[in-house]
PDB file of C-alpha atoms in Angstrom:
ATOM      1  CA  MET A  25      18.773  43.241  38.355  1.00 43.00           C
ATOM      2  CA  LYS A  26      17.077  43.295  34.997  1.00 46.00           C
ATOM      3  CA  ILE A  27      18.580  44.716  31.844  1.00 47.00           C
ATOM      4  CA  THR A  28      15.701  45.778  29.638  1.00 46.00           C
ATOM      5  CA  LEU A  29      16.057  46.049  25.900  1.00 44.00           C
ATOM      6  CA  LEU A  30      14.221  48.780  24.053  1.00 42.00           C
ATOM      7  CA  THR A  31      12.845  45.974  21.896  1.00 40.00           C
ATOM      8  CA  GLY A  32      11.009  44.647  24.927  1.00 40.00           C
ATOM      9  CA  LYS A  33      13.266  41.621  25.487  1.00 46.00           C
ATOM     10  CA  THR A  34      14.854  41.151  28.882  1.00 45.00           C
ATOM     11  CA  TYR A  35      18.249  39.984  30.084  1.00 48.00           C
ATOM     12  CA  ASN A  36      18.134  38.591  33.627  1.00 48.00           C
ATOM     13  CA  ILE A  37      21.194  39.021  35.808  1.00 38.00           C
ATOM     14  CA  ALA A  38      21.401  36.683  38.761  1.00 32.00           C
ATOM     15  CA  GLN A  39      23.535  38.982  40.867  1.00 41.00           C
ATOM     16  CA  ASN A  40      21.555  42.005  41.997  1.00 39.00           C
ATOM     17  CA  VAL A  41      23.629  45.130  41.455  1.00 47.00           C
ATOM     18  CA  GLY A  42      20.937  47.495  42.667  1.00 57.00           C
ATOM     19  CA  PHE A  43      19.868  49.544  39.658  1.00 68.00           C
ATOM     20  CA  PRO A  44      18.113  49.180  36.279  1.00 82.00           C
ATOM     21  CA  ILE A  45      19.923  49.691  32.997  1.00 83.00           C
ATOM     22  CA  LYS A  46      18.717  50.253  29.449  1.00 84.00           C
ATOM     23  CA  ILE A  47      20.239  48.313  26.589  1.00 80.00           C
ATOM     24  CA  ILE A  48      20.174  49.482  23.011  1.00 84.00           C
ATOM     25  CA  LYS A  49      21.013  46.950  20.321  1.00 81.00           C
ATOM     26  CA  SER A  50      22.696  48.908  17.564  1.00 79.00           C
ATOM     27  CA  PRO A  51      23.642  47.401  14.191  1.00 80.00           C
ATOM     28  CA  ARG A  52      26.259  50.161  13.848  1.00 80.00           C
ATOM     29  CA  ALA A  53      27.927  49.533  17.206  1.00 82.00           C
ATOM     30  CA  LYS A  54      31.277  47.763  16.921  1.00 85.00           C
ATOM     31  CA  LYS A  55      31.785  47.253  20.646  1.00 90.00           C
ATOM     32  CA  LEU A  56      30.005  47.463  23.980  1.00 91.00           C
ATOM     33  CA  THR A  57      29.783  51.009  25.314  1.00 92.00           C
ATOM     34  CA  LEU A  58      28.245  52.562  28.417  1.00 92.00           C
ATOM     35  CA  ARG A  59      26.877  56.050  28.976  1.00 90.00           C
ATOM     36  CA  ILE A  60      24.704  57.731  31.569  1.00 87.00           C
ATOM     37  CA  ASP A  61      21.254  59.103  30.741  1.00 83.00           C
ATOM     38  CA  ALA A  62      21.268  62.244  32.887  1.00 76.00           C
ATOM     39  CA  LYS A  63      17.528  62.773  32.655  1.00 72.00           C
ATOM     40  CA  GLU A  64      16.520  59.229  33.592  1.00 77.00           C
ATOM     41  CA  HIS A  65      19.421  58.796  36.049  1.00 79.00           C
ATOM     42  CA  MET A  66      20.141  55.486  34.412  1.00 85.00           C
ATOM     43  CA  PRO A  67      23.088  53.839  32.616  1.00 89.00           C
ATOM     44  CA  VAL A  68      22.607  52.901  28.971  1.00 89.00           C
ATOM     45  CA  LEU A  69      24.503  50.071  27.322  1.00 88.00           C
ATOM     46  CA  SER A  70      24.933  49.964  23.532  1.00 88.00           C
ATOM     47  CA  VAL A  71      25.300  46.408  22.270  1.00 86.00           C
ATOM     48  CA  PRO A  72      26.504  45.237  18.842  1.00 89.00           C
ATOM     49  CA  ARG A  73      23.989  43.184  16.897  1.00 80.00           C
ATOM     50  CA  TYR A  74      25.704  39.846  17.518  1.00 81.00           C
ATOM     51  CA  CYS A  75      26.782  40.092  21.126  1.00 83.00           C
ATOM     52  CA  PRO A  76      26.396  37.128  23.497  1.00 83.00           C
ATOM     53  CA  GLN A  77      24.271  37.829  26.535  1.00 80.00           C
ATOM     54  CA  LYS A  78      27.008  36.636  28.902  1.00 83.00           C
ATOM     55  CA  LYS A  79      29.492  39.088  27.414  1.00 86.00           C
ATOM     56  CA  ALA A  80      27.072  42.012  27.862  1.00 85.00           C
ATOM     57  CA  VAL A  81      26.334  41.006  31.456  1.00 84.00           C
ATOM     58  CA  ALA A  82      30.025  40.635  32.296  1.00 87.00           C
ATOM     59  CA  PHE A  83      30.761  44.049  30.779  1.00 90.00           C
ATOM     60  CA  VAL A  84      28.118  45.723  32.942  1.00 89.00           C
ATOM     61  CA  LEU A  85      29.304  44.045  36.130  1.00 88.00           C
ATOM     62  CA  ALA A  86      32.924  44.904  35.360  1.00 92.00           C
ATOM     63  CA  HIS A  87      31.947  48.592  35.148  1.00 93.00           C
ATOM     64  CA  LYS A  88      29.694  48.627  38.220  1.00 90.00           C
ATOM     65  CA  THR A  89      32.015  50.979  40.134  1.00 91.00           C
ATOM     66  CA  TRP A  90      32.094  53.445  37.226  1.00 93.00           C
ATOM     67  CA  ILE A  91      28.306  53.317  36.956  1.00 91.00           C
ATOM     68  CA  ASP A  92      27.843  53.919  40.692  1.00 89.00           C
ATOM     69  CA  ASP A  93      30.313  56.817  40.693  1.00 90.00           C
ATOM     70  CA  SER A  94      28.755  58.405  37.589  1.00 87.00           C
ATOM     71  CA  LEU A  95      25.225  58.156  38.986  1.00 85.00           C
ATOM     72  CA  SER A  96      26.297  59.616  42.322  1.00 84.00           C
ATOM     73  CA  ARG A  97      27.704  62.703  40.587  1.00 81.00           C
ATOM     74  CA  LEU A  98      24.430  63.491  38.831  1.00 79.00           C
ATOM     75  CA  PRO A  99      22.395  66.320  40.353  1.00 75.00           C
ATOM     76  CA  GLN A 100      19.312  65.133  42.199  1.00 78.00           C
ATOM     77  CA  SER A 101      15.950  65.916  40.623  1.00 83.00           C
ATOM     78  CA  LYS A 102      14.063  68.813  42.186  1.00 89.00           C
ATOM     79  CA  PRO A 103      10.915  70.854  41.533  1.00 93.00           C
ATOM     80  CA  PHE A 104      10.802  74.603  41.025  1.00 96.00           C
ATOM     81  CA  GLU A 105      10.265  76.221  44.412  1.00 96.00           C
ATOM     82  CA  ASN A 106       8.907  79.436  45.870  1.00 97.00           C
ATOM     83  CA  GLY A 107      11.694  81.971  46.423  1.00 97.00           C
ATOM     84  CA  GLU A 108      14.114  80.177  44.108  1.00 97.00           C
ATOM     85  CA  THR A 109      16.200  82.232  41.688  1.00 97.00           C
ATOM     86  CA  ILE A 110      16.574  80.734  38.215  1.00 97.00           C
ATOM     87  CA  SER A 111      18.165  81.865  34.988  1.00 97.00           C
ATOM     88  CA  LEU A 112      15.561  82.446  32.284  1.00 97.00           C
ATOM     89  CA  PHE A 113      16.837  83.437  28.832  1.00 97.00           C
ATOM     90  CA  GLY A 114      19.943  84.847  30.527  1.00 95.00           C
ATOM     91  CA  ASN A 115      18.096  86.869  33.179  1.00 97.00           C
ATOM     92  CA  GLU A 116      17.855  86.101  36.893  1.00 97.00           C
ATOM     93  CA  ILE A 117      14.223  85.500  37.835  1.00 98.00           C
ATOM     94  CA  ILE A 118      12.777  84.931  41.313  1.00 98.00           C
ATOM     95  CA  ILE A 119       9.924  82.434  41.494  1.00 98.00           C
ATOM     96  CA  THR A 120       7.273  83.973  43.730  1.00 97.00           C
ATOM     97  CA  HIS A 121       4.193  82.115  44.907  1.00 97.00           C
ATOM     98  CA  ALA A 122       1.207  84.481  44.706  1.00 96.00           C
ATOM     99  CA  PRO A 123      -1.825  82.412  45.748  1.00 93.00           C
ATOM    100  CA  GLU A 124      -4.072  85.459  45.759  1.00 90.00           C
ATOM    101  CA  ARG A 125      -3.501  86.095  42.061  1.00 88.00           C
ATOM    102  CA  ARG A 126      -5.520  84.545  39.233  1.00 82.00           C
ATOM    103  CA  LEU A 127      -3.024  84.424  36.426  1.00 79.00           C
ATOM    104  CA  GLY A 128      -1.328  81.046  36.296  1.00 89.00           C
ATOM    105  CA  ALA A 129       2.190  82.417  35.931  1.00 95.00           C
ATOM    106  CA  LYS A 130       3.146  85.932  34.909  1.00 95.00           C
ATOM    107  CA  LEU A 131       6.490  87.682  34.688  1.00 95.00           C
ATOM    108  CA  GLU A 132       6.608  91.071  36.377  1.00 95.00           C
ATOM    109  CA  GLY A 133      10.049  92.645  36.416  1.00 96.00           C
ATOM    110  CA  ASN A 134      12.436  90.068  37.798  1.00 97.00           C
ATOM    111  CA  ARG A 135       9.695  88.068  39.535  1.00 97.00           C
ATOM    112  CA  LEU A 136       7.698  85.194  38.115  1.00 97.00           C
ATOM    113  CA  LEU A 137       4.393  85.343  39.972  1.00 97.00           C
ATOM    114  CA  VAL A 138       2.671  81.973  40.232  1.00 97.00           C
ATOM    115  CA  SER A 139      -0.895  81.660  41.440  1.00 96.00           C
ATOM    116  CA  GLY A 140      -2.829  78.708  42.818  1.00 93.00           C
ATOM    117  CA  GLU A 141      -2.068  76.088  45.432  1.00 94.00           C
ATOM    118  CA  PRO A 142       1.594  75.292  46.279  1.00 95.00           C
ATOM    119  CA  GLU A 143       1.392  71.804  44.770  1.00 95.00           C
ATOM    120  CA  PHE A 144       0.730  73.337  41.329  1.00 95.00           C
ATOM    121  CA  LEU A 145       3.690  75.730  41.412  1.00 96.00           C
ATOM    122  CA  HIS A 146       6.238  73.471  39.705  1.00 96.00           C
ATOM    123  CA  ARG A 147       3.934  72.558  36.826  1.00 96.00           C
ATOM    124  CA  ARG A 148       2.885  76.141  36.250  1.00 96.00           C
ATOM    125  CA  VAL A 149       6.473  77.378  36.209  1.00 97.00           C
ATOM    126  CA  LYS A 150       7.443  74.635  33.779  1.00 97.00           C
ATOM    127  CA  ASP A 151       4.457  75.354  31.521  1.00 96.00           C
ATOM    128  CA  PHE A 152       5.324  79.053  31.538  1.00 97.00           C
ATOM    129  CA  ILE A 153       8.943  78.382  30.567  1.00 98.00           C
ATOM    130  CA  LYS A 154       7.938  76.037  27.739  1.00 97.00           C
ATOM    131  CA  LYS A 155       5.446  78.543  26.333  1.00 96.00           C
ATOM    132  CA  LYS A 156       7.920  81.430  26.449  1.00 97.00           C
ATOM    133  CA  ALA A 157      10.708  79.251  25.052  1.00 97.00           C
ATOM    134  CA  GLN A 158       8.672  78.518  21.933  1.00 96.00           C
ATOM    135  CA  SER A 159       8.357  82.195  20.985  1.00 96.00           C
ATOM    136  CA  GLU A 160      11.845  83.224  22.169  1.00 97.00           C
ATOM    137  CA  PHE A 161      13.650  80.365  20.441  1.00 97.00           C
ATOM    138  CA  LEU A 162      11.690  80.928  17.245  1.00 97.00           C
ATOM    139  CA  LYS A 163      12.648  84.611  17.255  1.00 96.00           C
ATOM    140  CA  ARG A 164      16.344  83.908  17.824  1.00 97.00           C
ATOM    141  CA  SER A 165      16.437  81.050  15.316  1.00 97.00           C
ATOM    142  CA  ARG A 166      14.798  83.145  12.599  1.00 97.00           C
ATOM    143  CA  LYS A 167      17.298  85.924  13.242  1.00 96.00           C
ATOM    144  CA  TYR A 168      20.175  83.541  12.563  1.00 97.00           C
ATOM    145  CA  ALA A 169      18.392  81.905   9.626  1.00 97.00           C
ATOM    146  CA  LYS A 170      17.912  85.303   8.001  1.00 97.00           C
ATOM    147  CA  LYS A 171      21.672  85.882   8.112  1.00 96.00           C
ATOM    148  CA  LEU A 172      22.110  82.684   6.101  1.00 96.00           C
ATOM    149  CA  GLY A 173      19.280  83.439   3.692  1.00 96.00           C
ATOM    150  CA  GLU A 174      17.407  80.421   5.029  1.00 95.00           C
ATOM    151  CA  THR A 175      13.887  80.054   6.409  1.00 94.00           C
ATOM    152  CA  ILE A 176      12.445  78.150   9.363  1.00 95.00           C
ATOM    153  CA  ASN A 177       8.973  76.670   9.169  1.00 93.00           C
ATOM    154  CA  GLY A 178       8.558  76.264  12.890  1.00 94.00           C
ATOM    155  CA  VAL A 179      10.087  75.590  16.290  1.00 96.00           C
ATOM    156  CA  THR A 180       8.849  72.891  18.661  1.00 96.00           C
ATOM    157  CA  ILE A 181       9.687  72.692  22.356  1.00 97.00           C
ATOM    158  CA  LYS A 182      10.228  69.165  23.642  1.00 94.00           C
ATOM    159  CA  ASP A 183      11.247  67.290  26.773  1.00 91.00           C
ATOM    160  CA  THR A 184      14.127  65.482  25.106  1.00 81.00           C
ATOM    161  CA  LYS A 185      16.385  62.964  26.835  1.00 72.00           C
ATOM    162  CA  SER A 186      19.615  63.070  24.872  1.00 74.00           C
ATOM    163  CA  ARG A 187      19.510  66.080  22.529  1.00 88.00           C
ATOM    164  CA  TRP A 188      19.383  69.779  23.228  1.00 95.00           C
ATOM    165  CA  GLY A 189      18.130  70.429  19.726  1.00 96.00           C
ATOM    166  CA  SER A 190      17.596  68.920  16.289  1.00 95.00           C
ATOM    167  CA  CYS A 191      16.881  70.208  12.784  1.00 95.00           C
ATOM    168  CA  SER A 192      14.754  68.329  10.259  1.00 92.00           C
ATOM    169  CA  THR A 193      14.946  68.339   6.476  1.00 89.00           C
ATOM    170  CA  LEU A 194      11.539  70.058   6.519  1.00 92.00           C
ATOM    171  CA  GLN A 195      13.204  73.117   8.089  1.00 94.00           C
ATOM    172  CA  ASN A 196      11.659  72.548  11.495  1.00 96.00           C
ATOM    173  CA  ILE A 197      13.765  72.825  14.625  1.00 97.00           C
ATOM    174  CA  ASN A 198      13.206  71.114  17.973  1.00 96.00           C
ATOM    175  CA  TYR A 199      14.650  72.411  21.240  1.00 97.00           C
ATOM    176  CA  SER A 200      14.682  71.127  24.796  1.00 96.00           C
ATOM    177  CA  TRP A 201      12.766  73.476  27.098  1.00 97.00           C
ATOM    178  CA  ARG A 202      15.583  73.226  29.658  1.00 96.00           C
ATOM    179  CA  ILE A 203      17.875  75.265  27.404  1.00 97.00           C
ATOM    180  CA  ALA A 204      15.851  78.306  28.519  1.00 98.00           C
ATOM    181  CA  LEU A 205      17.535  77.864  31.917  1.00 98.00           C
ATOM    182  CA  ALA A 206      21.059  78.065  30.478  1.00 97.00           C
ATOM    183  CA  PRO A 207      23.170  81.244  30.239  1.00 97.00           C
ATOM    184  CA  ASP A 208      22.381  83.516  27.301  1.00 97.00           C
ATOM    185  CA  PHE A 209      25.584  82.691  25.399  1.00 97.00           C
ATOM    186  CA  VAL A 210      24.683  78.992  25.590  1.00 98.00           C
ATOM    187  CA  ILE A 211      21.204  79.617  24.189  1.00 98.00           C
ATOM    188  CA  ASN A 212      22.663  81.641  21.318  1.00 97.00           C
ATOM    189  CA  TYR A 213      25.222  78.941  20.575  1.00 98.00           C
ATOM    190  CA  LEU A 214      22.553  76.247  20.365  1.00 98.00           C
ATOM    191  CA  MET A 215      20.310  78.384  18.134  1.00 97.00           C
ATOM    192  CA  ALA A 216      23.260  79.022  15.793  1.00 98.00           C
ATOM    193  CA  HIS A 217      24.150  75.318  15.874  1.00 97.00           C
ATOM    194  CA  GLU A 218      20.718  74.088  14.820  1.00 97.00           C
ATOM    195  CA  VAL A 219      20.164  76.862  12.259  1.00 98.00           C
ATOM    196  CA  SER A 220      23.523  76.019  10.658  1.00 97.00           C
ATOM    197  CA  HIS A 221      22.124  72.560   9.944  1.00 96.00           C
ATOM    198  CA  LEU A 222      19.706  74.194   7.502  1.00 96.00           C
ATOM    199  CA  ARG A 223      22.739  74.831   5.315  1.00 95.00           C
ATOM    200  CA  HIS A 224      24.981  71.947   6.407  1.00 95.00           C
ATOM    201  CA  PRO A 225      23.182  68.726   7.488  1.00 93.00           C
ATOM    202  CA  ASP A 226      26.386  67.343   9.013  1.00 94.00           C
ATOM    203  CA  HIS A 227      29.195  68.314  11.373  1.00 94.00           C
ATOM    204  CA  SER A 228      31.789  69.110   8.732  1.00 96.00           C
ATOM    205  CA  ALA A 229      34.367  71.885   8.930  1.00 97.00           C
ATOM    206  CA  ASP A 230      32.025  74.069   6.862  1.00 97.00           C
ATOM    207  CA  PHE A 231      29.262  73.485   9.395  1.00 97.00           C
ATOM    208  CA  TRP A 232      31.405  74.573  12.355  1.00 97.00           C
ATOM    209  CA  ALA A 233      32.612  77.593  10.409  1.00 97.00           C
ATOM    210  CA  CYS A 234      28.973  78.523   9.841  1.00 98.00           C
ATOM    211  CA  VAL A 235      28.191  78.189  13.562  1.00 98.00           C
ATOM    212  CA  GLU A 236      31.127  80.426  14.439  1.00 97.00           C
ATOM    213  CA  LYS A 237      30.096  82.986  11.841  1.00 96.00           C
ATOM    214  CA  LEU A 238      26.601  83.194  13.310  1.00 97.00           C
ATOM    215  CA  CYS A 239      27.765  83.085  16.915  1.00 97.00           C
ATOM    216  CA  PRO A 240      31.377  84.238  17.432  1.00 97.00           C
ATOM    217  CA  GLY A 241      32.948  82.454  20.388  1.00 97.00           C
ATOM    218  CA  SER A 242      30.544  79.550  19.939  1.00 97.00           C
ATOM    219  CA  GLU A 243      33.035  77.104  21.452  1.00 97.00           C
ATOM    220  CA  LYS A 244      32.325  78.688  24.857  1.00 97.00           C
ATOM    221  CA  GLY A 245      28.671  77.670  24.620  1.00 97.00           C
ATOM    222  CA  GLU A 246      29.545  74.205  23.354  1.00 96.00           C
ATOM    223  CA  ARG A 247      31.980  73.706  26.230  1.00 97.00           C
ATOM    224  CA  TRP A 248      29.425  74.893  28.817  1.00 97.00           C
ATOM    225  CA  LEU A 249      26.876  72.343  27.626  1.00 95.00           C
ATOM    226  CA  LYS A 250      29.424  69.529  27.824  1.00 92.00           C
ATOM    227  CA  GLU A 251      30.510  70.524  31.326  1.00 92.00           C
ATOM    228  CA  HIS A 252      27.268  71.759  32.893  1.00 92.00           C
ATOM    229  CA  GLY A 253      24.415  70.596  30.665  1.00 91.00           C
ATOM    230  CA  LYS A 254      23.610  67.699  32.975  1.00 85.00           C
ATOM    231  CA  ASP A 255      22.736  70.211  35.711  1.00 88.00           C
ATOM    232  CA  LEU A 256      19.746  71.391  33.664  1.00 91.00           C
ATOM    233  CA  TYR A 257      18.192  67.953  34.094  1.00 87.00           C
ATOM    234  CA  ARG A 258      17.808  68.448  37.832  1.00 86.00           C
ATOM    235  CA  TYR A 259      14.401  69.959  37.104  1.00 88.00           C
ATOM    236  CA  LYS A 260      11.759  67.283  36.594  1.00 82.00           C
TER     237      LYS A 260
END
């Protein structure tokens, strides 16, 4: 097995444990920690700046059972498929392959009609969701920002690995496109969360009070993401 550093350096492990692992050397880390990257289906090891290689290797091997168990519980990646029902902005939508149409992907009632050859269906559904998410998330975010007397310059849809959203000091907000597949109350929670960072660039008590003011019952959305967010990564 190889442990690959984000810096490009490589740790070689003589004993093959059967899977790759990312290592992040963090000057702020005080101890070795492991987490699972749900999108990449890969464990990630955070290493303090001055950590001997042997210690890092031993730590990984000692937690091999936990890594295997955690990876096995992750949902397997899958494409969008014809006839599949998905949640889109809180509404149940049926993906319907319509090869005779010439429209790319178009929502008609509760059906998302997707034209073209079957092998293009997944990409066209994904592109449709990302395009709609940009306008829908911008609308919802601006609604919350208005309540705070704040403004948003723009919303960008990304394919993020570890964050559902982020807010910059330039008043731009980024969202993961996969949030469009979450229940409506989860989407609203995340919009309120990121918009609240326009006023509070931290996670202080005032910040959480602001989130709750914008989205009453916000803890329900936060809890759903912690418990079920990894399921959104099953789509490639």
